[in-house]
Amino acid sequence: MSTVPELFGSLVFSDSVMQQRLSKQAYKALQKTIHEGAPFNINVANEVANAMKDWATEKGATHFTHWFQPMTGITAEKHDSFISPIAGGKVIMEFSGKELIKGEPDASSFPSGGLRATFEARGYTAWDPTSPAFIKDNTLCIPTAFCSYGGEALDKKTPLLRSMEAVNVQALRILRLFGNENVTRVSSTVGAEQEYFLVDRDLYTQRKDLVYTGRTLFGAKAPKGQELDDHYFGAIKPRVKAFMAELDEELWKLGILAKTEHNEVAPAQHELAPFFTTTNISTDHNQLMMEMMKKVALRHNLVCLLHEKPFAGVNGSGKHNNWSLCTNTGVNLLEPGESPRENAQFLLILAALIKGVDEYQDMLRVSVATAGNDHRLGANEAPPAIVSMFLGDELTAVLESIESGSDYEQKEKVKMSIGVDTLPRFSKDNTDRNRTSPFAFTGNKFEFRMPGSTLSIAGPNIVINTIVAEEFQQFADQLEHSKDFHADLNKLVRKTIRDHKRIIFNGDGYSDCWPREAEKRGLLNLKTTVDSLPYYIADKNVSVFVKHGVFTETEMHSRYEIRLESYCKVLGIESQTMIEMARKNIIPAVCAYQNDLCAAAAAKKAACPGANCEVEESLVEKLSSRNACLYKKVEALEAAMLDAKEYDDIFECAKFYRDTVFAAMQELRAIADDLETIVGETYWPFPTYGELLFGV
Ligand code: ADP
Ligand code: MG
């Protein structure tokens, strides 16, 4: 086996490969495109394409694909071979600049939320040179954006790139305020920690709910769950270890900086954290990581569950989105500085984040709203559905002192004057203690903890980048022409803290008093996807995304529709699966057990007329009343499903799914789970929670 440094990035058309294989001229032109967004000409594209093809075919690739991220939330690819016919019935391997730059997959089967009706059905993919090409399954994959012919984004990458540009433009204005003329680009950076479950494949295939929906729709609690906290950071089992080792290797080959792996809180739950990188690449990498997790798991006869809540009663899985801003000179803008000037800049950036998170708490909530994540947010494990910010005691004290200004003279408290004083050194440990906060400052970055494990991180980062761009813009507008910069800066930061400090909450986000306290503060508590989504198309939100060129109004409306549709579809599939499992598996299993009990009692009585058949009879009674109830609940769920079809308005339909269909699902599950505790083990048609959670 090769060493890790040799292995790392071996399947990536990386910077060093480009340097080796491209002419100086083409390399320089491409770098200009990557780092400054400069357009390139077809000659350069042809040279790059040819070099890519040579490199890829040497590595055994036979095909290429534009690799894109439609609104399904997963990635899409359509493979074309490199072959091109020549005389004599032979072929050569070819790949042109045109094929590299643009592809034309049929867009008509991807969700477009009405864009298809208004615009052309066809769509095109366009090369994103800022994310490197790579080889997967003998196919050269070219990261691309996916748009309609009218130019409307049909994917998650296009608006993400636009939001990165928006934050870059405005962040540069902020840096210039502080006299920084060297930086030419500011990029948002992300490290996404990925949680997942591993279950045995043989058990998995016996559960239609896992196969069709990714989560268990039935399942009585196992005697043991996560009570003993013995899984978190526990010793990793050999089969899991082997999986992780192979996963690391696959990810490293793809240039993905897989770094930290450990067991998570729930049994069978694990986490993988990569090193951070620019948001665009991080997003691509996270998609690839999820794909590889599933693929490598199968090789170990395991299945990787990425659903936010595969099992009721134990923790679900999230994806912590660690976010920061980095200059092209390598400075992390969320790192408090050494000098008063740097600290003043840090505090202004922090103020922008506080204001942004407060003003757009609804959009942050919307960005993580999915049917799957509804099971997680607000349960006692993940952050609550209320968006708030954790800054830690030290930083909060600093802000308090800035807010109260120079009159504030209380002893022992720091008194800060922005641009004059140096911030106290924060102990990083302190800043990372609060695990219950949805948006926590962790010393030199913010950790957004609300995204669910399946979610593409594009959505949340589009929102974070855009709202930060907006606040930067407002600040820059106010300060650029200031006559007394120092005084105006102080005033602005102080006012921002005063107006938006309600979003700061350093306490326990899981506690019962927090929702009440949050309500008093006027913070939103959007419990479900259906509660949140209308905010997507609220005027104030549409206008900020349009203003920064991240979405058009049409794109936002189409996305709103796609997400409502997807919510309804997920619940629809789950209901259908429950009905099938109940009718075809559970009811027959209960009947079989009942029959055997009756037969056993009858046999006993035949052998000895006065025999005591109390157990059999009492069980049969219990089973038959519950089975009758189950039957009714199945009918009720089916009726609800039919009623749901009557809705023309997608929002009303989603509401009906949330209020009526979901309630019917819960009722059906409750009775089935109760039955599971009574029915004999050999009769129950599915592997149990105990087997699934402790079976690896
Ligand atoms: P934790 O205590 O949550 O494990 P770490 O410091 O290990 O904290 O970081 C967690 C994640 O944050 C990692 O993916 C890491 O790469 C990422 N991260 C660190 N610095 C930054 C940054 N400046 N921008 C974005 N992500 C970062
Ligand atoms: Mg974390």
XYZ file of C-alpha atoms and ligand atoms in Angstrom:
724
model
C 0.000 0.000 0.000
C 1.168 3.476 -0.747
C 1.728 5.953 2.017
C -1.005 8.395 2.934
C 0.720 11.399 1.345
C 1.084 9.405 -1.886
C -2.509 8.301 -1.731
C -3.883 11.707 -0.877
C -5.539 13.394 -3.806
C -4.318 10.714 -6.216
C -7.717 10.778 -7.946
C -7.925 14.566 -8.090
C -6.964 16.828 -10.959
C -5.273 18.997 -8.416
C -3.192 22.113 -8.560
C 0.042 20.151 -8.754
C -1.300 17.944 -11.554
C -2.338 21.071 -13.446
C 1.080 22.579 -12.941
C 2.690 19.435 -14.307
C 0.411 18.931 -17.261
C -0.594 22.370 -18.473
C 1.470 24.903 -20.360
C 2.556 27.864 -18.215
C 0.126 30.053 -20.101
C -2.884 27.792 -19.676
C -2.054 27.178 -16.036
C -1.900 30.901 -15.366
C -5.150 31.550 -17.182
C -6.892 28.811 -15.235
C -5.549 30.097 -11.916
C -6.915 33.517 -12.779
C -10.293 31.944 -13.372
C -10.177 29.919 -10.162
C -9.040 32.715 -7.886
C -10.440 35.810 -9.517
C -13.328 34.483 -11.534
C -11.748 35.712 -14.775
C -13.319 34.295 -17.958
C -11.154 31.953 -20.041
C -11.097 31.313 -23.749
C -11.808 28.133 -25.667
C -8.132 27.441 -26.368
C -7.415 27.246 -22.671
C -10.494 25.083 -22.166
C -9.327 22.740 -24.917
C -5.900 22.401 -23.393
C -7.309 21.779 -19.925
C -9.803 19.236 -21.263
C -7.117 17.366 -23.113
C -4.828 17.310 -20.090
C -7.677 16.112 -17.916
C -8.509 13.341 -20.352
C -4.865 12.170 -20.591
C -4.494 12.196 -16.844
C -7.820 10.434 -16.266
C -7.281 7.737 -18.899
C -3.829 6.983 -17.479
C -5.647 6.308 -14.210
C -8.007 3.913 -15.972
C -10.937 6.254 -16.587
C -13.027 5.566 -19.670
C -15.868 8.023 -19.137
C -16.496 11.570 -18.079
C -19.478 13.224 -16.477
C -20.620 16.628 -15.417
C -21.270 16.143 -11.728
C -23.981 18.394 -10.360
C -26.275 18.963 -7.425
C -29.909 19.273 -8.419
C -32.649 20.142 -5.967
C -33.007 16.501 -4.930
C -30.247 17.246 -2.422
C -28.019 14.514 -3.816
C -25.645 14.566 -6.744
C -26.393 13.650 -10.319
C -24.205 12.384 -13.134
C -24.613 11.193 -16.696
C -21.657 9.290 -18.049
C -20.271 9.729 -21.544
C -17.332 7.747 -22.777
C -14.272 9.476 -24.187
C -14.421 7.391 -27.339
C -14.645 9.016 -30.706
C -14.774 6.954 -33.921
C -12.004 7.228 -36.504
C -11.387 5.546 -39.842
C -10.908 1.795 -39.959
C -13.579 1.074 -37.341
C -11.284 2.307 -34.576
C -11.711 4.824 -31.826
C -9.589 7.403 -30.095
C -10.113 8.914 -26.662
C -11.210 12.533 -26.926
C -12.459 15.255 -24.657
C -12.942 18.794 -25.900
C -13.003 22.144 -24.172
C -16.618 22.498 -25.204
C -17.507 19.260 -23.454
C -15.618 20.391 -20.381
C -17.310 23.761 -20.152
C -20.876 22.893 -20.898
C -23.174 19.874 -20.806
C -26.813 19.461 -21.648
C -28.496 16.880 -19.488
C -32.250 16.636 -19.864
C -33.532 18.768 -17.024
C -37.123 17.699 -17.234
C -36.993 15.001 -14.583
C -35.331 17.052 -11.888
C -37.391 19.066 -9.433
C -37.746 22.599 -10.722
C -40.727 23.912 -8.755
C -42.553 25.416 -11.675
C -39.450 26.759 -13.413
C -40.023 24.137 -16.060
C -43.415 25.488 -16.911
C -42.173 29.040 -17.246
C -38.856 28.288 -18.855
C -37.497 25.695 -21.168
C -37.436 22.086 -20.094
C -33.825 21.792 -21.128
C -31.081 22.669 -18.732
C -27.358 22.938 -18.986
C -24.425 22.267 -16.715
C -21.483 24.639 -16.564
C -18.003 23.805 -15.316
C -17.112 25.154 -11.873
C -13.329 25.469 -12.077
C -13.102 26.429 -8.383
C -13.790 22.833 -7.373
C -11.294 20.332 -8.774
C -12.278 17.477 -11.082
C -11.824 13.936 -9.743
C -12.129 10.293 -10.738
C -14.846 8.114 -9.318
C -15.755 4.652 -10.656
C -13.462 5.050 -13.640
C -15.234 8.234 -14.555
C -13.768 11.715 -14.703
C -16.203 13.839 -12.696
C -16.354 17.546 -13.443
C -18.072 19.636 -10.770
C -20.660 21.792 -12.485
C -23.484 24.199 -11.856
C -26.890 23.327 -13.276
C -29.154 25.970 -14.792
C -32.194 26.285 -16.994
C -31.823 27.847 -20.401
C -33.349 30.994 -18.999
C -30.398 31.122 -16.619
C -32.410 30.191 -13.532
C -30.490 28.021 -11.097
C -31.816 24.481 -10.904
C -29.241 23.368 -8.378
C -27.569 24.095 -5.063
C -24.163 25.047 -6.327
C -25.132 28.091 -8.401
C -26.659 30.085 -5.526
C -23.849 28.929 -3.239
C -21.234 30.350 -5.597
C -23.278 33.541 -5.929
C -23.488 33.866 -2.125
C -19.738 33.357 -1.799
C -19.230 36.146 -4.271
C -21.663 38.408 -2.400
C -19.874 37.927 0.901
C -16.512 38.400 -0.782
C -17.517 41.759 -2.253
C -18.858 43.134 1.016
C -16.152 41.648 3.254
C -13.509 43.386 1.173
C -15.259 46.687 1.855
C -15.095 45.968 5.584
C -11.387 45.156 5.390
C -10.693 48.365 3.462
C -12.338 50.340 6.302
C -9.532 49.126 8.514
C -6.890 50.074 6.029
C -6.356 46.572 4.706
C -5.434 46.949 1.033
C -3.577 43.675 0.476
C -6.416 41.228 0.580
C -8.038 40.655 -2.798
C -10.449 37.882 -1.934
C -12.385 36.714 1.102
C -13.801 33.193 1.039
C -16.223 31.580 3.402
C -14.806 28.362 4.825
C -16.615 25.345 6.186
C -15.797 22.154 8.016
C -18.840 19.884 8.177
C -18.881 17.236 10.878
C -20.954 14.309 9.621
C -22.884 11.954 11.890
C -24.213 8.601 10.719
C -25.374 5.163 11.848
C -24.051 1.800 10.743
C -26.312 -1.243 10.785
C -25.870 -4.773 9.583
C -26.947 -5.146 5.986
C -28.761 -8.458 6.475
C -30.906 -6.900 9.166
C -31.421 -3.761 7.117
C -32.827 -5.626 4.128
C -35.471 -7.190 6.346
C -36.896 -3.774 7.142
C -38.941 -2.124 4.405
C -39.024 1.097 6.404
C -35.234 1.403 6.338
C -35.071 0.407 2.694
C -37.777 2.811 1.513
C -37.450 5.703 3.926
C -34.085 5.473 5.675
C -35.657 5.435 9.100
C -37.526 2.946 11.252
C -41.259 3.655 11.170
C -41.934 0.992 13.772
C -39.834 -0.396 16.590
C -40.255 -0.867 20.303
C -37.467 0.501 22.476
C -34.650 -1.898 23.231
C -33.992 -2.568 26.932
C -30.798 -0.586 26.533
C -30.319 2.597 24.569
C -27.814 5.370 25.246
C -28.534 5.619 29.000
C -25.082 4.591 30.114
C -23.259 6.990 27.782
C -20.963 4.091 27.061
C -20.888 4.509 23.311
C -19.757 8.133 23.061
C -16.025 8.134 22.282
C -16.022 4.419 23.196
C -13.577 1.898 21.732
C -14.416 1.344 18.072
C -15.445 -2.206 17.158
C -13.239 -4.061 14.641
C -15.856 -4.186 11.887
C -16.522 -0.473 12.220
C -12.803 0.237 12.438
C -12.243 -1.655 9.181
C -15.011 0.377 7.569
C -13.518 3.647 8.794
C -10.035 2.733 7.593
C -11.286 1.931 4.117
C -13.472 5.028 4.060
C -10.509 7.204 4.994
C -8.518 5.730 2.170
C -11.264 6.323 -0.399
C -11.767 9.879 0.818
C -8.080 10.661 0.872
C -7.759 9.511 -2.718
C -10.438 12.068 -3.554
C -8.511 14.755 -1.748
C -11.038 14.896 1.080
C -9.405 15.817 4.360
C -11.034 13.139 6.535
C -9.566 13.759 9.934
C -11.435 12.758 13.076
C -13.544 9.681 13.623
C -15.293 8.582 16.747
C -18.315 6.837 18.158
C -21.229 9.144 18.874
C -23.802 9.216 21.662
C -26.290 6.663 20.342
C -25.352 3.001 19.946
C -24.263 2.310 16.331
C -23.770 6.055 15.756
C -20.486 7.519 14.551
C -19.023 10.786 13.330
C -16.493 11.842 10.740
C -15.049 15.356 10.706
C -12.900 16.667 7.867
C -10.525 19.603 7.906
C -12.254 22.728 6.722
C -11.838 24.262 3.288
C -13.648 26.817 1.112
C -17.408 26.405 1.271
C -17.838 25.342 -2.306
C -15.294 22.537 -2.079
C -16.527 21.602 1.373
C -20.014 21.179 -0.021
C -18.799 19.017 -2.882
C -16.705 17.001 -0.461
C -19.532 16.488 1.966
C -21.711 15.127 -0.841
C -18.926 12.802 -1.892
C -18.306 11.800 1.686
C -21.915 10.745 2.147
C -21.820 8.791 -1.083
C -18.592 7.042 -0.100
C -19.918 6.217 3.356
C -22.799 4.324 1.794
C -20.642 2.633 -0.772
C -17.856 1.531 1.554
C -20.353 0.335 4.182
C -21.797 -2.154 1.698
C -18.361 -3.681 1.176
C -18.409 -4.545 4.879
C -21.948 -5.886 4.701
C -23.050 -2.801 6.559
C -25.502 -0.076 5.652
C -24.782 3.536 6.453
C -27.894 5.395 7.563
C -27.713 9.127 6.958
C -31.278 9.878 7.993
C -31.667 12.521 10.710
C -33.646 10.187 12.920
C -33.291 6.521 12.037
C -34.393 5.361 15.484
C -36.936 6.814 17.896
C -35.728 7.167 21.458
C -32.009 7.537 20.745
C -30.180 10.534 19.340
C -30.577 11.455 15.733
C -27.791 12.578 13.428
C -26.784 16.105 12.587
C -24.173 17.828 10.556
C -22.325 20.601 12.350
C -21.510 23.329 9.907
C -18.390 25.138 11.142
C -18.241 28.435 9.306
C -15.731 31.230 9.045
C -14.254 33.766 6.651
C -10.726 33.532 5.376
C -8.687 36.023 3.347
C -6.554 35.002 0.389
C -3.614 35.973 2.607
C -4.599 33.199 5.002
C -6.143 35.230 7.820
C -9.192 33.870 9.618
C -11.456 36.871 10.103
C -13.208 35.324 13.089
C -9.972 35.005 14.996
C -9.756 37.784 17.560
C -6.555 39.626 16.724
C -3.459 40.714 18.590
C -3.772 44.436 18.078
C -6.564 46.921 18.840
C -7.061 47.484 15.122
C -7.522 43.793 14.393
C -9.821 43.490 17.365
C -11.926 46.388 16.238
C -12.319 44.647 12.910
C -13.171 41.377 14.650
C -15.806 43.094 16.777
C -17.401 44.729 13.763
C -17.557 41.387 11.976
C -18.987 39.785 15.095
C -21.591 42.552 15.343
C -22.556 41.873 11.720
C -23.064 38.199 12.544
C -25.152 38.980 15.613
C -27.349 41.347 13.633
C -27.593 38.921 10.713
C -28.532 35.921 12.823
C -31.120 37.943 14.705
C -32.700 39.526 11.643
C -32.665 36.344 9.602
C -33.283 33.702 12.260
C -36.244 32.655 10.140
C -34.063 32.015 7.089
C -31.536 30.035 9.116
C -34.378 27.908 10.428
C -35.771 27.519 6.909
C -32.363 26.435 5.640
C -32.461 23.296 7.791
C -36.177 22.533 7.549
C -36.902 19.065 6.201
C -39.336 16.337 7.140
C -36.456 14.278 8.532
C -34.962 17.076 10.584
C -38.348 17.786 12.181
C -37.804 14.672 14.298
C -34.587 16.078 15.603
C -34.868 19.812 16.163
C -36.590 20.473 19.412
C -36.150 16.965 20.747
C -33.758 16.749 23.682
C -30.661 15.974 21.726
C -30.200 18.467 18.962
C -30.437 22.201 19.240
C -33.962 23.476 19.736
C -35.939 24.846 16.815
C -35.308 28.330 18.222
C -32.332 30.054 16.625
C -30.021 31.714 19.130
C -26.319 32.438 19.412
C -23.810 31.312 21.983
C -20.829 33.588 22.505
C -19.465 32.339 25.794
C -19.202 34.314 29.013
C -15.987 36.152 28.231
C -17.008 37.500 24.862
C -20.482 38.307 26.153
C -18.906 40.302 28.990
C -16.832 42.221 26.456
C -19.930 43.024 24.424
C -21.818 44.074 27.532
C -19.080 46.484 28.413
C -19.043 47.914 24.900
C -22.784 48.268 24.960
C -22.869 50.153 28.249
C -20.070 52.368 26.999
C -17.845 54.650 28.974
C -20.311 55.262 31.796
C -19.947 51.686 32.740
C -17.400 51.620 35.538
C -18.193 48.577 37.586
C -15.110 47.052 39.145
C -13.673 43.757 37.912
C -15.549 44.016 34.656
C -13.583 44.781 31.534
C -14.174 48.166 30.045
C -13.649 48.087 26.333
C -13.127 50.853 23.899
C -13.106 49.556 20.378
C -10.041 50.346 18.398
C -8.113 51.348 21.483
C -8.113 48.364 23.789
C -6.958 44.872 23.056
C -9.421 42.087 23.655
C -8.693 39.828 26.562
C -7.358 36.417 25.502
C -10.236 34.017 25.344
C -9.617 30.558 26.563
C -10.816 28.431 23.677
C -12.000 25.667 25.972
C -14.600 27.927 27.473
C -16.090 28.866 24.182
C -16.840 25.333 23.145
C -18.643 23.977 26.173
C -22.191 24.744 25.208
C -23.353 21.895 23.004
C -26.984 22.930 23.040
C -26.666 26.152 21.083
C -27.748 26.238 17.452
C -25.160 28.853 16.476
C -22.144 28.803 18.717
C -18.949 30.814 18.618
C -16.138 28.327 19.114
C -13.136 30.606 19.404
C -12.421 31.309 15.747
C -15.498 30.156 13.850
C -19.219 29.696 14.286
C -20.680 26.245 14.539
C -24.191 26.014 13.098
C -25.573 22.858 14.625
C -29.060 22.716 13.195
C -28.454 21.040 9.818
C -29.599 17.444 9.674
C -27.242 14.666 8.667
C -28.641 14.153 5.140
C -28.845 17.790 4.221
C -26.632 19.322 1.578
C -24.728 22.052 3.396
C -25.211 24.328 0.402
C -28.536 25.638 1.744
C -27.386 26.755 5.197
C -24.228 28.304 3.775
C -26.131 30.196 1.097
C -28.090 31.770 3.936
C -25.129 32.476 6.214
C -23.066 33.998 3.409
C -25.915 36.151 2.171
C -27.002 37.543 5.511
C -23.413 38.327 6.431
C -22.976 40.055 3.052
C -26.083 42.115 3.778
C -24.895 43.247 7.206
C -21.408 43.997 5.900
C -22.940 46.077 3.185
C -25.028 48.078 5.651
C -22.007 48.630 7.891
C -19.731 49.599 5.037
C -22.344 52.011 3.704
C -22.448 53.695 7.083
C -18.747 53.779 7.801
C -17.102 54.355 4.441
C -17.697 58.085 4.490
C -17.371 58.567 8.217
C -15.597 61.734 9.372
C -14.711 60.260 12.736
C -14.263 56.556 12.025
C -13.344 55.551 15.544
C -16.330 57.248 17.137
C -18.772 56.057 14.476
C -17.476 52.523 14.694
C -17.987 52.504 18.440
C -21.457 53.893 18.046
C -22.395 51.369 15.388
C -21.151 48.356 17.314
C -22.799 49.577 20.490
C -26.113 50.152 18.770
C -25.969 46.784 17.051
C -25.379 44.968 20.314
C -28.156 46.894 22.015
C -30.644 46.163 19.226
C -29.800 42.537 18.694
C -28.523 41.087 21.941
C -31.791 39.179 22.404
C -30.364 36.555 20.021
C -27.470 35.836 22.390
C -28.203 33.007 24.782
C -25.451 31.267 26.695
C -27.700 29.008 28.755
C -28.977 25.473 28.240
C -30.927 25.315 25.000
C -32.591 22.057 26.059
C -34.067 23.438 29.263
C -37.814 23.864 29.600
C -37.549 27.534 30.489
C -35.712 28.498 27.279
C -38.744 28.421 24.945
C -40.606 30.669 27.407
C -37.655 33.011 27.738
C -37.199 33.048 23.960
C -40.821 33.941 23.496
C -40.409 36.869 25.877
C -37.474 38.012 23.800
C -39.597 37.819 20.678
C -37.523 35.050 19.084
C -39.180 32.701 16.644
C -39.896 29.101 17.563
C -40.725 27.434 14.261
C -41.321 23.866 15.314
C -41.847 22.187 11.964
C -40.873 22.486 8.335
C -44.369 23.601 7.490
C -44.184 26.386 10.089
C -40.867 27.573 8.688
C -41.270 27.431 4.930
C -43.606 30.422 4.511
C -40.696 32.569 5.735
C -38.797 31.508 2.648
C -40.988 33.746 0.540
C -41.477 36.554 3.057
C -40.804 39.918 1.394
C -37.856 40.863 3.587
C -36.122 37.563 2.821
C -36.795 37.548 -0.885
C -35.530 41.091 -1.171
C -32.210 40.402 0.563
C -31.434 37.376 -1.611
C -32.442 39.208 -4.751
C -30.458 42.284 -3.743
C -27.238 40.281 -3.422
C -27.865 38.390 -6.633
C -28.077 35.033 -4.875
C -31.591 34.095 -5.938
C -34.133 35.641 -8.237
C -37.618 35.966 -6.865
C -38.757 33.184 -9.194
C -36.008 30.898 -7.954
C -37.074 31.429 -4.362
C -40.690 30.703 -5.109
C -39.763 27.600 -7.030
C -37.574 26.382 -4.183
C -40.340 27.037 -1.699
C -42.612 24.822 -3.765
C -40.043 22.102 -4.258
C -39.506 21.907 -0.526
C -43.181 21.756 0.316
C -43.648 19.078 -2.314
C -40.754 17.104 -0.988
C -42.148 17.337 2.555
C -45.470 15.911 1.376
C -43.780 13.213 -0.665
C -41.610 12.053 2.226
C -44.596 11.748 4.519
C -46.547 10.078 1.745
C -43.874 7.429 1.207
C -43.555 6.867 4.930
C -47.307 6.409 5.305
C -47.482 4.032 2.379
C -44.625 2.011 3.826
C -46.306 1.834 7.211
C -49.546 0.672 5.681
C -47.744 -2.030 3.752
C -45.714 -3.211 6.722
C -48.766 -3.303 8.957
C -50.994 -5.114 6.483
C -48.538 -7.506 4.977
C -46.298 -8.232 7.915
C -47.510 -7.134 11.319
C -51.152 -8.193 11.170
C -50.307 -11.627 9.738
C -47.601 -12.090 12.376
C -49.986 -11.261 15.192
C -52.591 -13.604 13.718
C -50.067 -16.411 13.437
C -49.042 -16.008 17.050
C -52.698 -15.887 18.111
C -53.450 -19.026 16.122
C -50.594 -20.878 17.720
C -51.698 -19.754 21.159
C -55.251 -20.884 20.463
C -54.012 -24.171 19.083
C -51.807 -24.654 22.143
C -54.731 -23.962 24.463
C -56.991 -26.286 22.501
C -54.376 -29.034 22.581
C -53.982 -28.596 26.312
C -57.716 -28.796 26.859
C -58.013 -31.855 24.627
C -55.331 -33.606 26.630
C -56.695 -32.487 29.945
C -60.151 -30.854 29.900
C -59.730 -28.667 32.971
C -56.222 -27.454 31.996
C -55.243 -23.929 32.954
C -55.022 -21.876 29.770
C -54.935 -18.483 31.469
C -51.718 -17.357 29.810
C -52.793 -18.332 26.314
C -56.232 -16.856 26.747
C -55.083 -13.614 28.262
C -52.476 -13.188 25.566
C -54.947 -13.924 22.814
C -57.294 -11.364 24.281
C -54.592 -8.722 24.458
C -53.399 -9.502 20.962
C -56.762 -9.556 19.381
C -57.919 -6.246 20.850
C -54.672 -4.593 19.825
C -54.711 -6.157 16.406
C -58.216 -4.864 15.853
C -57.071 -1.428 16.916
C -54.050 -1.660 14.619
C -56.310 -2.575 11.749
C -58.423 0.512 12.403
C -55.348 2.737 12.570
C -54.182 1.402 9.216
C -57.559 2.216 7.721
C -57.438 5.675 9.277
C -53.986 6.363 7.859
C -55.099 5.197 4.472
C -58.145 7.456 4.622
C -55.929 10.388 5.589
C -53.668 9.661 2.632
C -56.671 9.771 0.319
C -57.817 13.052 1.843
C -54.359 14.521 1.285
C -54.761 13.935 -2.445
C -57.714 16.320 -2.471
C -55.562 19.392 -1.857
C -54.583 21.532 -4.795
C -52.728 24.079 -2.738
C -49.339 22.652 -1.826
C -49.042 24.566 1.429
C -52.476 23.464 2.624
C -51.551 19.943 1.626
C -48.324 20.090 3.644
C -50.276 21.368 6.633
C -52.658 18.464 6.305
C -49.752 16.018 6.171
C -48.244 17.552 9.272
C -51.440 17.726 11.309
C -53.463 14.760 10.177
C -51.331 12.258 8.275
C -48.416 12.475 10.681
C -50.735 12.118 13.673
C -52.265 9.009 12.092
C -48.761 7.602 11.533
C -47.875 8.168 15.176
C -51.021 6.442 16.363
C -50.407 3.476 14.141
C -46.859 3.229 15.322
C -47.794 3.388 18.992
C -50.085 0.398 18.771
C -47.669 -1.602 16.620
C -44.792 -0.943 19.022
C -46.962 -2.068 21.884
C -47.790 -5.262 20.009
C -44.111 -5.861 19.377
C -43.538 -6.113 23.127
C -46.161 -8.865 23.421
C -45.663 -10.959 20.282
C -43.221 -13.876 20.504
C -39.765 -13.113 19.110
C -39.873 -15.702 16.363
C -43.186 -14.331 15.133
C -42.227 -10.673 14.868
C -41.547 -9.951 11.211
C -38.707 -7.437 11.545
C -35.347 -7.209 13.279
C -35.775 -5.347 16.553
C -34.187 -2.126 17.761
C -31.928 -4.228 19.965
C -30.656 -6.215 17.009
C -30.238 -3.181 14.792
C -28.515 -0.988 17.342
C -26.278 -3.621 18.860
C -25.946 -5.971 15.895
C -22.636 -4.750 14.507
P -14.836 20.320 17.733
O -14.627 20.623 19.183
O -16.258 20.645 17.315
O -14.423 18.941 17.327
P -12.663 21.381 16.002
O -11.780 22.531 16.307
O -12.043 20.041 15.937
O -13.903 21.435 16.998
O -13.326 21.694 14.623
C -14.455 21.100 14.147
C -14.571 21.397 12.690
O -14.404 22.796 12.481
C -13.510 20.716 11.823
O -14.140 20.237 10.673
C -12.576 21.852 11.512
O -11.862 21.661 10.326
C -13.562 22.994 11.383
N -12.905 24.312 11.411
C -11.835 24.704 12.134
N -11.476 25.957 11.814
C -12.354 26.378 10.861
C -12.490 27.579 10.098
N -11.677 28.600 10.260
N -13.486 27.635 9.197
C -14.322 26.613 9.025
N -14.242 25.474 9.707
C -13.263 25.343 10.614
Mg -18.888 20.040 16.706
